[in-house]
mmCIF file of C-alpha atoms in Angstrom:
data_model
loop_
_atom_site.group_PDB
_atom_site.id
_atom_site.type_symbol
_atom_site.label_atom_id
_atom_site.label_comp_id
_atom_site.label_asym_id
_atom_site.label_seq_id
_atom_site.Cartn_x
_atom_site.Cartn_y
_atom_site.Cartn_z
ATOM 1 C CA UNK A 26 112.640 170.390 129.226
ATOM 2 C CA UNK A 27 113.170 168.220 125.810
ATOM 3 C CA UNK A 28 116.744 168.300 125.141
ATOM 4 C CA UNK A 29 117.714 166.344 121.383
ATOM 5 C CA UNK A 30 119.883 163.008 121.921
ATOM 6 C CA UNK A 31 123.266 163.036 119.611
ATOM 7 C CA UNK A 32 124.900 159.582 119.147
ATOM 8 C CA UNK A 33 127.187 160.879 116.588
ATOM 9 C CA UNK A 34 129.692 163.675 116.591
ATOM 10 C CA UNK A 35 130.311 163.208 112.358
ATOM 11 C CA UNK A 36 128.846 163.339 109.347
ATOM 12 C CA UNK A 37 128.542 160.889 106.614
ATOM 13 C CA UNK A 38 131.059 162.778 104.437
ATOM 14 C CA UNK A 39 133.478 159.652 102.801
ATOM 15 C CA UNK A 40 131.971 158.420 99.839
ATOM 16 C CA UNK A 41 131.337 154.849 98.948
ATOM 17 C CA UNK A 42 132.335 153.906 95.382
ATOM 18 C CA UNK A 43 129.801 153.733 93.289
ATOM 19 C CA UNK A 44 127.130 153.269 95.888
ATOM 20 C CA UNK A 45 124.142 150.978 96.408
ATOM 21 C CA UNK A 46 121.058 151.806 95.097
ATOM 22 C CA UNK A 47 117.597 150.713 97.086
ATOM 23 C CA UNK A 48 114.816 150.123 95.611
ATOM 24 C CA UNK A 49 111.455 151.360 97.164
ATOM 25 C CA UNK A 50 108.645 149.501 95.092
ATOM 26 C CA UNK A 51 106.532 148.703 97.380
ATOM 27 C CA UNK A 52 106.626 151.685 100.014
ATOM 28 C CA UNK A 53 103.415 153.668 98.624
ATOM 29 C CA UNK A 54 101.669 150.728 100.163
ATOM 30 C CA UNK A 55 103.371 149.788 103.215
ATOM 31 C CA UNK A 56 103.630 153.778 104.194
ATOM 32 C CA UNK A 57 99.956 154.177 103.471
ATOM 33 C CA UNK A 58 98.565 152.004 106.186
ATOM 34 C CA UNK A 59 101.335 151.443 108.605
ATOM 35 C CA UNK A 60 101.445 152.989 112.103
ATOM 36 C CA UNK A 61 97.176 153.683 111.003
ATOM 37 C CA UNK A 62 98.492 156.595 108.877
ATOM 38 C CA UNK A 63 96.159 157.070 106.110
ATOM 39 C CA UNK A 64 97.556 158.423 102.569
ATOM 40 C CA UNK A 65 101.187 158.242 101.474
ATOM 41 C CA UNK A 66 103.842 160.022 102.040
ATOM 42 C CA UNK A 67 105.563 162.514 99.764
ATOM 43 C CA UNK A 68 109.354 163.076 99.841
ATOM 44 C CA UNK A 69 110.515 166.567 100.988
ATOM 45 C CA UNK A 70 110.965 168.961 98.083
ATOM 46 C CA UNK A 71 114.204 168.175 95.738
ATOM 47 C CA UNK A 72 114.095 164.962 97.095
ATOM 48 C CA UNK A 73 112.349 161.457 95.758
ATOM 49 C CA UNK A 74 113.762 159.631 99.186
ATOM 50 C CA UNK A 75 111.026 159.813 102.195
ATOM 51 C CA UNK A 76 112.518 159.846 105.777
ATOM 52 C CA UNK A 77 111.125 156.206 106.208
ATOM 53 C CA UNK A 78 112.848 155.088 103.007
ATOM 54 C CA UNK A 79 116.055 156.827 103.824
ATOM 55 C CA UNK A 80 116.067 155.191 107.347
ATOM 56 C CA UNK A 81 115.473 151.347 105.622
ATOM 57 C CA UNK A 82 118.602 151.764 102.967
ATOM 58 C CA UNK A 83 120.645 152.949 105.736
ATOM 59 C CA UNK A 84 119.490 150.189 108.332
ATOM 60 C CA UNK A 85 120.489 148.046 105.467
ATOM 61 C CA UNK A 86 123.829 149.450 105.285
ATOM 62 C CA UNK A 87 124.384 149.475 108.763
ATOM 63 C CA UNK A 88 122.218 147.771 111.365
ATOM 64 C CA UNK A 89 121.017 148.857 114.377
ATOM 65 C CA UNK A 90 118.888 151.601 115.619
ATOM 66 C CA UNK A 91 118.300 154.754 114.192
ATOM 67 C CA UNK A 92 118.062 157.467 116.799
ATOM 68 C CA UNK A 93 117.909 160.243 113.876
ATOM 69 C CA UNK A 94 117.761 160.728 109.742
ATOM 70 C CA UNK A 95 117.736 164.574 108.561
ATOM 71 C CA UNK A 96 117.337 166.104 105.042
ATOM 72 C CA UNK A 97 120.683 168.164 104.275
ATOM 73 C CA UNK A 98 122.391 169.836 101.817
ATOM 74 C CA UNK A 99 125.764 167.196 101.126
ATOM 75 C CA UNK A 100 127.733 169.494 99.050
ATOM 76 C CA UNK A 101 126.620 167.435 96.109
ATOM 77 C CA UNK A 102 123.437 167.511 96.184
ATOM 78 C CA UNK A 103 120.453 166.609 98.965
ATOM 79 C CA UNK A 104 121.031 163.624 101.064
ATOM 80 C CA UNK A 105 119.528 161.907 104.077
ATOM 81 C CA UNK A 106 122.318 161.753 106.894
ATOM 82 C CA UNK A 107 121.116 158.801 109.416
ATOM 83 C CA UNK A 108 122.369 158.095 112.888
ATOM 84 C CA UNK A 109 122.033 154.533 113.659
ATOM 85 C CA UNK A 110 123.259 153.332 117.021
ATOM 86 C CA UNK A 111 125.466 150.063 117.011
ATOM 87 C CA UNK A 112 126.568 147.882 119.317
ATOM 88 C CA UNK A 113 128.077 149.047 122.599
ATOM 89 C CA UNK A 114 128.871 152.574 122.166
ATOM 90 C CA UNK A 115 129.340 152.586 118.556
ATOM 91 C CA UNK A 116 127.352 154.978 116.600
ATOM 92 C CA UNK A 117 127.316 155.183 112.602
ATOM 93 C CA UNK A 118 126.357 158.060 110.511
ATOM 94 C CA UNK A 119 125.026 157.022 106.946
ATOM 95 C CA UNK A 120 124.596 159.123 103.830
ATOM 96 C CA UNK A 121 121.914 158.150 101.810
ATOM 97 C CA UNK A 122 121.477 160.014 98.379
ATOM 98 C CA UNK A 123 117.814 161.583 98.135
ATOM 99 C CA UNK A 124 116.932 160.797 94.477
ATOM 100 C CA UNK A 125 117.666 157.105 94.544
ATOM 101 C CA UNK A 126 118.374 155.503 98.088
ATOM 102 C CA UNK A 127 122.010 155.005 97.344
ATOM 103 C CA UNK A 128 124.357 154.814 100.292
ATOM 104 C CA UNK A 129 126.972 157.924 99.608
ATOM 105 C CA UNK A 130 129.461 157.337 102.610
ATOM 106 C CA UNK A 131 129.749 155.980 105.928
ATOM 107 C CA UNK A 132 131.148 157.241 109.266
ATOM 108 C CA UNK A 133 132.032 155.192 112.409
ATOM 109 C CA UNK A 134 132.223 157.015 115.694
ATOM 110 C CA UNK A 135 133.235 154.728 118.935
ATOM 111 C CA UNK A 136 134.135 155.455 122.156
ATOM 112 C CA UNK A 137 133.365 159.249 122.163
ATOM 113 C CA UNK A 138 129.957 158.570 120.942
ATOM 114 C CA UNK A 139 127.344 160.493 122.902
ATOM 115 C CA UNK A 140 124.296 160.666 124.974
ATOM 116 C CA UNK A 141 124.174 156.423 124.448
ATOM 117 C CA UNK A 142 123.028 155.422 127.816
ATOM 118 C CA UNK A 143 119.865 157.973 127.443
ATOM 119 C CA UNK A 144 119.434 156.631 123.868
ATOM 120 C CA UNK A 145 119.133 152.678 125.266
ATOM 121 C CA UNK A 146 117.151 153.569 128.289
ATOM 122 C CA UNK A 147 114.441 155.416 125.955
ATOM 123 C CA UNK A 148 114.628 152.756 123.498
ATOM 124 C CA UNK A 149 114.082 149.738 125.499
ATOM 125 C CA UNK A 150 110.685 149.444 125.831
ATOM 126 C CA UNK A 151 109.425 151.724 122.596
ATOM 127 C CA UNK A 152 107.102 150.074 120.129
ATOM 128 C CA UNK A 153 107.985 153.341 117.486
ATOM 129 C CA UNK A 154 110.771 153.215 116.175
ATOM 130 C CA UNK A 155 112.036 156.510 113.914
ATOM 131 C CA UNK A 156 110.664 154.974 110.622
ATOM 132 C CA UNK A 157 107.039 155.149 112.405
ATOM 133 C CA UNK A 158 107.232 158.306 113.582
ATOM 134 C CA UNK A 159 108.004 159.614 109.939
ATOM 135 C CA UNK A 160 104.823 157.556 108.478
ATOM 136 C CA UNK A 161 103.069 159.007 111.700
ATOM 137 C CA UNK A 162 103.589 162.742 110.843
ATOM 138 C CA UNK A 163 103.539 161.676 106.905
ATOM 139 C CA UNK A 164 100.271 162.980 106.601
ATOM 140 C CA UNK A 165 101.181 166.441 107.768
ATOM 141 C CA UNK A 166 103.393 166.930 104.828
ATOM 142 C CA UNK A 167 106.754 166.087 103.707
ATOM 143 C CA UNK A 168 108.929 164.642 106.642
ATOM 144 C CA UNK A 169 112.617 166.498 106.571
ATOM 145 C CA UNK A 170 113.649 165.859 109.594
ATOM 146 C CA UNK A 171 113.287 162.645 113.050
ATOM 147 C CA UNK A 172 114.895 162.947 116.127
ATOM 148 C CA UNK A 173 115.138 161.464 119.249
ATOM 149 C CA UNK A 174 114.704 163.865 122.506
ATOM 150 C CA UNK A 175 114.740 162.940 126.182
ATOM 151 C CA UNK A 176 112.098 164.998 128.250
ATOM 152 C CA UNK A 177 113.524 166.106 131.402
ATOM 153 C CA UNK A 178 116.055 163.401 132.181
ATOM 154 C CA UNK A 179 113.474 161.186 133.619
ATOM 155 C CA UNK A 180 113.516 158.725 131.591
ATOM 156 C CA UNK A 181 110.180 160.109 129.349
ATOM 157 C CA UNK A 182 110.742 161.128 125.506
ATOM 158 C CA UNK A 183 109.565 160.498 122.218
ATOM 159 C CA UNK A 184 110.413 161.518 118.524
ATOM 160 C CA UNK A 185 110.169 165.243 117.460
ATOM 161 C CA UNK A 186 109.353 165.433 113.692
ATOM 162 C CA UNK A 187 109.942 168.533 111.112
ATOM 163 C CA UNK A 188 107.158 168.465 108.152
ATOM 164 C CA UNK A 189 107.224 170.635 105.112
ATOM 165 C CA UNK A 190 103.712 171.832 103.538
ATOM 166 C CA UNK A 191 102.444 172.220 100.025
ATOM 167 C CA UNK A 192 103.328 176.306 101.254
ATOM 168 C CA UNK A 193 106.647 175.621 102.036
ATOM 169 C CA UNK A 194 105.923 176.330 105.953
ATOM 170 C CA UNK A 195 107.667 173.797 108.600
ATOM 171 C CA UNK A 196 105.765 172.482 111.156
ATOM 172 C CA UNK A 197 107.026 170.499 113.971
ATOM 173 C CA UNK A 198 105.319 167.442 115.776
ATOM 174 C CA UNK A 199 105.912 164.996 118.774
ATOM 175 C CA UNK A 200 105.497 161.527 118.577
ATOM 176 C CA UNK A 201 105.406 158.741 121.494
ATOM 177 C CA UNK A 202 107.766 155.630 122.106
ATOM 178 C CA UNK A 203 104.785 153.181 123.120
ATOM 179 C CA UNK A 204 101.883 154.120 120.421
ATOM 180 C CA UNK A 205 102.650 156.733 117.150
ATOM 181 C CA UNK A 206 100.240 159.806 118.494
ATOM 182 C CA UNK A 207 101.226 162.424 116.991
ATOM 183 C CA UNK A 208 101.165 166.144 118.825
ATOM 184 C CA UNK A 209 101.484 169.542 117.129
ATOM 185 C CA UNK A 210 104.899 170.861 118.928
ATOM 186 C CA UNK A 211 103.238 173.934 120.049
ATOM 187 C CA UNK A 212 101.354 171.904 122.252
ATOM 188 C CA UNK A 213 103.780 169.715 124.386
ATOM 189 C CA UNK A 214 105.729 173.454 124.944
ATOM 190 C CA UNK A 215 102.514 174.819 126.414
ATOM 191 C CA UNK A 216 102.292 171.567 128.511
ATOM 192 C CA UNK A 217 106.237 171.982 129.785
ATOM 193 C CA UNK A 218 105.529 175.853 130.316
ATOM 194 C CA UNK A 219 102.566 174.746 132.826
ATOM 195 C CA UNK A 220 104.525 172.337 134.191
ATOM 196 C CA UNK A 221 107.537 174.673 135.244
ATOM 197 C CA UNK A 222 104.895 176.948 136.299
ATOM 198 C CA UNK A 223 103.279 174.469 138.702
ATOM 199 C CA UNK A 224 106.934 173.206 140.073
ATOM 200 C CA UNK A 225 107.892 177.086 140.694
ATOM 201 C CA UNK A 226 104.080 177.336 142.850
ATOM 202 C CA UNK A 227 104.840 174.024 144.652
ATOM 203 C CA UNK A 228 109.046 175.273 145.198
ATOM 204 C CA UNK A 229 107.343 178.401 146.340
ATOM 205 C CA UNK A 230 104.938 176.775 148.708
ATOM 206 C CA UNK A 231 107.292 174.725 150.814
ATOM 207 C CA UNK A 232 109.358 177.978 151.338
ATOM 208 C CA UNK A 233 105.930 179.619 152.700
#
């Protein structure tokens, strides 16, 4: 069963005076044909900030690894909050404003940091990284939301990926950690379903 991986137990909510702006001049491009995603990505509506943008000012504000970025409401106005794993156990959350790339605020969370050894087991070997799974699903609509999730405990996950239409209608996708396939949602639940189906036969079995 997927179950979401949280690194971070706050939210980017102290703001930085007077911010850094990004700039994003040549993303068209670079989103266009990266990952072998054709077209460009739009930002989610109210915002000119795509998820892959959002995740390179904050990885420039903090490095590390971002394990998730969402669209959300601030209380100001719409920002992209970004979990980016540090080192050891340290996880950051960064606000990054939606209409310009500026970094908002900052928040540090150490030793009570969660889900971490999970987050470095999945990550060790992945080739896609949460900026390529947002150009992957880019094409699908406007990306609002990237997450990490851990399938099962067994060390198998990938990137699940909320989308926005021209209609307004979310849409949610899978992506892998080795190569950036990307799998309607609706899908990989029909695929656990069978395969909690076929564990109850077998569990049923060895009782006969």
């Amino acid at each position: 069963m997927k179950r979401k991986l949280v690194i971070a137990a706050v939210a980017a909510s102290v703001a930085i005076g007077g911010g850094t702006a990004v700039a994003f001049a040549d993303d068209g491009a670079r989103d266009a044909t990266h990952a072998g995603v054709s077209g460009t990505q739009a930002p989610a509506d109210g915002a000119k900030v795509t998820a892959a943008q959002a995740i390179a000012a904050a990885l420039k504000a903090q490095p590390g690894t971002v394990v998730s970025a969402g669209l959300d409401d601030d209380g100001a106005g719409r920002g992209w909050e970004v979990d980016v794993l540090g080192e050891g156990t340290t996880a950051h959350t960064v606000l990054v404003d939606s209409a310009d790339g500026r970094i908002l605020g900052k928040e540090t969370d150490g030793d009570d940091a969660d889900d971490v050894p999970e987050v470095r087991a999945l990550l060790k070997d992945a080739r896609v990284t949460a900026a390529d799974a947002a150009r992957a699903a880019a094409g699908k609509g406007a990306v609002t939301s990237v997450e990490l999730y851990d399938d099962g405990g067994d060390g198998q996950g990938g990137w699940e990926v909320e989308t926005t239409d021209a209609a307004a209608k979310e849409h949610d996708w899978t992506v892998g950690l080795k190569t950036p396939e990307l799998t309607p949602e609706h899908e990989t639940d029909a695929a656990d379903d069978a395969d909690d189906r076929a564990d109850g036969d077998r569990a049923d079995g060895d009782d006969g």
